[in-house]
Each structure stands twice: as C-alpha cells, then as structure tokens.
Amino acid sequence: MTDNKDDKTLSVAGKKTLSLKPSGVTQGTVRQDMGRGRTKAVVVETKKTRGLTRHKDERPVAPVSAAPVARPAEPRPVQPHPAGRPAPQPQPHQPRAEQNRPRIGVVLNDLSAGEMEARRRALAEAQVRDAEEAKRRVEEEARRRVEEEARLAREKEEAARRAAEEAVRPAAVEAERVEETVEAERPVVAERRTEVRPQPVRPAPSTPPQTPAAAPAALRGRRGNEEEEERPRGGAGPVRGKVTRPEPAKPAPRAKGDEGRRQGKLTLTAAVDEDGSQRGRSLSAMRRRQEKFRRSQMQETREKISREVVLPETITIQELSQRMSERAVDVIKFLMKEGQMMKPGDLIDADLAELIAGEFGHTVKRVSESDVEEGIFNVADMEETMVSRPPIVTIMGHVDHGKTSLLDAIRHANVVAGEAGGITQHIGAYQVEQNGQKITFIDTPGHAAFTAMRARGAQATDIAVLVVAADDSVMPQTIESINHAKAANVPIIVAINKIDKPTANPQKVRTELLQHEVFVESMGGEVLDVEVSAKNQTNLDKLLEAILLQAEILDLKANPNRTAEGTVVEAELDRGRGAVATILVQKGTLTPGQIIVAGDQWGRVRALVNDKGEHVKEAGPSMPVEVLGLSGTPAAGDKFAVVENESRAREISEYRQRLAREKMVARQSGSRGSLEQMMSQLQASGLKEFPLVIKGDVQGSIEAIAGALDKLGTDEVRARIVHSGAGGITESDISLAEASNAAIIGFNVRANKQARDAAERSGIEIRYYNIIYDLVDDVKAAMSGLLSPERRETFLGNAEILEVFNITKVGKVAGCRVTEGKVERGVGVRLVRDNVVIHEGKLKTLKRFKDEVSEVQSGQECGMAFENYEDIRAGDTIECFRVEHITRTL
C-alpha cells in the first residue's frame, strides 16, 4: 500500500481507467476481507524495477520466492458476494504487464508464466484439501451419529432392565416412558447436528477463474504470512479451508439492520435463537424433566409404609401429615370427603387424628401432654427402706383464739409481736424437739380471707391441732377448720386455750364440738383434748405428749435415701436473696445443688435455711426449710420434686406455665357455649370494673387478698386484678397501672424511689396496707362509689282539676282541689287521665288565690301550671311526688 494521500486514481465509479505511472510502479485493486462478510477495495502497488537494477544476480530468486508465498492468499477475494467485482481487474493488469515487458526484459515474461502456473497448482491443491476436509467431516459426523444411537440403545436397555427388576410398573407405562424419552432427546440431537454441520458446505472449487491473474507479489506475501500465523490457531484443518470458507450464512443476521456486532461468546442457545426472543430448554433441563417424570411414575406404585404415629391431645393437620409422612393436601381431601372444610393449620382432637391415621394405614399411640410429669411424683418405696419420721402438725382455729401464741410458747419465741395487728397473715413452719423427738408445726391464719391457706395446711399435715378459746367457744373459722381436717382425713387434737381467763368454760366448748361431729375422749369419743394456757404455759407438755402419742399410733415412716419431694408452704420475692420458697420435705432428702421443679418454676438449690435462720447441708423428711435458687416464686401449695437434669425441669416448667396461661385466657374470655351463656355475657357487658394492681410480700397473702376481693363483686361492679405478684412495687407496675387506669395496692411492701416518682408524674395512687381487713374495707368503699345511686320515690298527695283557665302571658292554669296529702312547688308531678299517665314533669307555679305558696294542704284549692305542657282538662288528676337518690353500698 502507499501512504500518498494525494493519489486520486483509485476509484471504481467513473470513466477513468487504471494506468501505469511513469515511475514504473505497478498498481492493482483487490478486495480486502474485513471479516463477518464485509470487504473493501484497496490499491496494491508493486515496484519491480528498483530491486532488479540494484541486484541483477538475484533477479531470478526474488520473483520465485515471492510467488509461492503470495499465491495461496489470492482465493480470499473470491467470495460469493463480491464475485462480480474482481472480473474487470485482469484488464488493467495485462496492459501494465505488457508495457513493463520491454523495460524489464524476457525474465519478467518467464516469471509471470511461472507465477500463473504456481498459482494454478496451489489452487488445485487447495481444492483437494477442501475435498478431503469435507470427507473427513462427513465421516466424523457419521461416527458421532452412530455413537449417539448406541448411547440411546444402551439407555433403552438400561431402562428395560430396571423395569424388569422392579416388576411393578405395567408394560404399557414403561413403553410410553421410553418412547417419550427418545422423542424428547431426538430434537436435542438434531439441534446439535444442525449446529455443527454448516462448515462442510464451502463452494471453493468454482472460484479460480474469477480471481485476478496478476496479483501483486507483496500483497500475496503479506496474506501468506497472516495465514501462516492463523494456521496453529485453527487447529482443525489447513489454511485454505479457512480461505474458502462459505459466507452465505453470515448475511442472515445482518438482515435485521439495527443489530450491531455480536458481543460475547457464541453459545448453542444463542445460535439456535436467531431473533433473541426466547430462551431454549437446555439438555440438563430436559434430563431433569425426564427424571421428574420417572420419579412420579415410580411414586404412583410405591409400597405403603405403616408407621406408628404419636398423637397428643390436640394436633394440627400439618403436624399430623408430617408424622404420617403424607401430604397435607391428601389429609384435607379426606376431611372434605367427610364433610369438614379445614386448613393445614387447624387444630383437631386426638379422636379425629386417630381416625385419619387409621384411614391412611398407620397405627396410633396416644399420649397426653401431662406425660412429661410422669415419674416425678408418687414413686413407690420399698418397706425395708422406710424409717420413722417426725409428725407434721398444723395449728388451726378461729382468729384471735391464740394459735400463734400457743406455738410461740412451745417454741419459746415471740412471733406474734412480728405480725401486723397481732394476727397471723402468713403460714409459718417450725420444728421443735420434745424428749429427743422432733415435731414440725405449721401455723395457719385464722380469719376468713385465708381459707385456702388453711386448706393447704390440712393437706400437708399428719395431725391437726384445733385451737378453741375457752371463753369464745366454737366460731365460724373453727367449723371451717374442722371441715378441712375431715376432708384431708387428718386426725384432730383439740386444744382448749385461754383456760386462765375467768370467763373460760371448757365444757361448753366440748358440748358445742359435738354438733360438728367432733367427739372428745371425755365425751366418749376418740379425739384427744387438752386444756392449755399459752399465756401461762400451762399443760404444754401434755399437748406435746398427745401429739407424739397420736404420731405413734399413725406409725409415720418415710424413705430418706431417695430424691426429695414435698409441698411449697409459702413463697416470696426477697430483694437480697431473690425468689425464696418455704417448703416442707415429705419424702427423701434435699441437698444443695439438686435441680427441683416447684409448680411452674424450676431452679438449682443454692442454699437451705432452717426456721432458725441457719444454713443446713440437707433437709430430711418432715423438715421445713427455705430454698434459694428458684427461677421465680411458685404458688403456695404447689408440689415440688427433684428431677435428674435441667432439660427435664425446663420441659415440665414450660408445660405448667402453658397450662396456667390457658386457664387465665379462659377465665378472662369466658367460655363460648349455649345461648343462655351468651345472654348472660351480654348482661354482664354493662358491668363496671374496679381495676387493681396488687403487690404483696408473699404469694399466700396475695392469693388471700384476691379471694377476698373476688367475693365483693356483684352484678353491677366487681374488682378486676390486672396484675398481682410477690415483691416490691416497681416502675413496670406503675406503667401497667397507668395503661389500665388502675390503683396500686401494696401489702407489706413499699415502692422504690423510681416507682414513687413515676406514680407522682402519672397521678397513680399507691396505697399501703399491713392488715388485710383494712385493705378489704377500703376497696369495698371505693367499689361502692361505682354503684349507681338508688332512686327512691316518696308520694306526697293528689289534686283534682276542677276547671282550666287560660291566662295571658302565663298559659293554661288548672284550678284544683287537693284531695289527698299535700302539694309542693318544685317537686315531680304526673298528669293522670282515665287512670293513664299522660305527662310527667314538674310544677311551674303554685298559687293560692293570688299569692305564690310553697305547699297546699289537703282540702284546699289552688292554681297549678306545668312546665312546658298545657294539655290539661277538667276532671284530670294531678299526682305529686318527691324523688330521692340514695347512695348504695356493697
């Protein structure tokens, strides 16, 4: 090529002809292949005389070396689409060759003929190579086709062998599956063949006559070098295979016009999808589809597996289907056939679940959620492992009959001084020793609010000591204590206290006890009775001897060498020690470090403290101790037991907490049942509530307060306990009270500074009490204020209308005579006509003659006018009455 930009002779259009320049430079035009079917006409100049004049000895060598190298590159311009353009090119070359001959000599004529011969020879060799390459490709494709058919045959044989081994699918289904497999894979093979086949179709042999006869040697040499470089990269065949590559397939993508150069790597999917509108399915996707179809065919005939399904009390359909390894859709279909429309998340009972499992061919094992508690209570002990244990004695009786004082005298302590108001409001557990034998005492409150405490005391005891004051005889709580003891099947010992008082009458006590089926020994019964005086400590030893005698009769025994279990007597939340539970060990021995479950709480025992405040290393049967280390405060009366590990304890605790939540929800929402219950709920919707947040020192006191307040409720108003718990009043309690508009009651507890400040900001009232009677009375008075006042009507008198006067600026005025009682101005009146009340209102004016009066007595005449009512007639009766609103109390 030349870099001379002023040369304007290179042109296809126009009438100018190509000619040699005086410099002896030979010019020619060739079509340069730009790739992807594009060509461009370029001018090639070859200077022949310069090299010959300087090196005459090398003239024969130069053309020969250039010709063989350059000639293989000539077939490139001979493409199908620019085939017509090179035809006029030989015309300019031949004249130039003739013009140059006289100047170059005979040698150039011989070289041109040799060039042409070498070129023909090279083209012939290229044609032979192309034919061989095409033949080789056809053979390779045939071999690949044979291999593919062999592979399909092997797959058919493998599928047939599997079908024979399984012997469960029908032959028709297997044949259909094999046929679909072949049909599904055949398009994929055809696509693959179509994609690989385009190269063999190359129309190279027809091109030699159309190529220029005298191509410039320099151009041929350059193209020959480029093809030599491209040869190792192709790797599939000779360079001339690439030179004669057919191009008709390439213009097709260019027909879209707006599509530019193809970007990225050419893939099988992109080649098949010419317009790029959709993606094809890959071979892997086809195989997955076939495998899925094959699995679905196998599932239809798979063998049914019968399983043992564990059924709790309630279970969701989804969970049941998973346990049966069935689809939830199949279970729902079965239920729809049975006439029940249900969703996978719906709960069903164990009976329906058992029916479903039986229908699907599974066996059922029914369990209860309470099974998690199996094996922790009521473990039988061998008789040879039992040893004697101290008796557990409960002191019961009416309030102020001297129960705690009697126990103090026995223990030589002063518990009464520590109780607010001198009355017991907690259960206390103590252990004393008499003549080398230990006795465990449980002191219970006596007043009415602590019924549940007395019931718990009777259940956890061996002997009940019924304390009756000699000067007060049998009282309501005495009778209740007798009933608790009888219900628990506990023997009773009667202690007649306060015999030192002048008004004491022990015989009257014995006589009144007969009315309640308590027969003492002196009255011919079996119940032991002892006359004692706690104040003077009279006959206390006789009382202890009677207790030991009764215990000997009962022959109390327990096994100390087993895991401990017993009863929670009381529980509280101590600021320094956390949750503290007073427990009574009834079986086994409890030691620090063991894991216990008490009610819905669990924990590891950190310390054991006896009734004297001393830390002990173990607690045997019938020993009361305080336990530290629980996760929360259990309810008084809950059973406790030692479990083997934390996971079991946590499982039992969560189960019991869930039961407690369900009971609370059921209690709050009420049960949905009959129409009668719904009507009662509608009537209760007008019920006024008095919300309260109760915090107490121990769980038992809170329970007693809640029970006492619940009894105050009526059909119109009731106390609603928003929250209750053991421990001091905190900020969270204030927030809860503010949200529910409740008052806060603290029983033997106080609020911290942050809680007091929060209550002051929110305007929440906090009331402190230490005697339960005062608390109940105040709440009762506050609830009485919610009651609507009672409307009481008092009859005053009747008056008969004699005549009606129409007075200007006043209206109608009735001239009346008072026939009964009296009539007062400003009170309520009724207008009665033919024994039917026509109007009820108030008197606007009451006159006697011309003067306004406040009242008119019976037998006198007066004038009366009504407020905002004038339809009065002669003969009507006016009834006069007074309305009073009276405040109600609970």
PDB file of N, CA and C in Angstrom, residues 127-137:
ATOM      1  N   GLN A 127      -8.141 -27.211  -3.492  1.00  0.00           N
ATOM      2  CA  GLN A 127      -9.394 -27.919  -3.761  1.00  0.00           C
ATOM      3  C   GLN A 127      -9.331 -29.351  -3.247  1.00  0.00           C
ATOM      4  N   VAL A 128      -8.189 -29.981  -3.454  1.00  0.00           N
ATOM      5  CA  VAL A 128      -8.033 -31.361  -2.975  1.00  0.00           C
ATOM      6  C   VAL A 128      -8.147 -31.408  -1.449  1.00  0.00           C
ATOM      7  N   ARG A 129      -7.462 -30.455  -0.840  1.00  0.00           N
ATOM      8  CA  ARG A 129      -7.520 -30.433   0.644  1.00  0.00           C
ATOM      9  C   ARG A 129      -8.940 -30.162   1.146  1.00  0.00           C
ATOM     10  N   ASP A 130      -9.650 -29.267   0.469  1.00  0.00           N
ATOM     11  CA  ASP A 130     -11.041 -28.992   0.888  1.00  0.00           C
ATOM     12  C   ASP A 130     -11.910 -30.224   0.749  1.00  0.00           C
ATOM     13  N   ALA A 131     -11.708 -30.934  -0.352  1.00  0.00           N
ATOM     14  CA  ALA A 131     -12.496 -32.156  -0.544  1.00  0.00           C
ATOM     15  C   ALA A 131     -12.195 -33.172   0.550  1.00  0.00           C
ATOM     16  N   GLU A 132     -10.883 -33.309   0.871  1.00  0.00           N
ATOM     17  CA  GLU A 132     -10.516 -34.238   1.943  1.00  0.00           C
ATOM     18  C   GLU A 132     -11.106 -33.799   3.288  1.00  0.00           C
ATOM     19  N   GLU A 133     -11.060 -32.482   3.523  1.00  0.00           N
ATOM     20  CA  GLU A 133     -11.615 -31.983   4.801  1.00  0.00           C
ATOM     21  C   GLU A 133     -13.112 -32.240   4.884  1.00  0.00           C
ATOM     22  N   ALA A 134     -13.816 -32.000   3.785  1.00  0.00           N
ATOM     23  CA  ALA A 134     -15.265 -32.247   3.792  1.00  0.00           C
ATOM     24  C   ALA A 134     -15.555 -33.729   4.005  1.00  0.00           C
ATOM     25  N   LYS A 135     -14.778 -34.563   3.346  1.00  0.00           N
ATOM     26  CA  LYS A 135     -14.975 -36.002   3.525  1.00  0.00           C
ATOM     27  C   LYS A 135     -14.712 -36.414   4.966  1.00  0.00           C
ATOM     28  N   ARG A 136     -13.646 -35.838   5.550  1.00  0.00           N
ATOM     29  CA  ARG A 136     -13.327 -36.183   6.943  1.00  0.00           C
ATOM     30  C   ARG A 136     -14.446 -35.734   7.909  1.00  0.00           C
ATOM     31  N   ARG A 137     -15.011 -34.562   7.633  1.00  0.00           N
ATOM     32  CA  ARG A 137     -16.105 -34.073   8.486  1.00  0.00           C
ATOM     33  C   ARG A 137     -17.341 -34.959   8.371  1.00  0.00           C
TER      34      ARG A 137
END
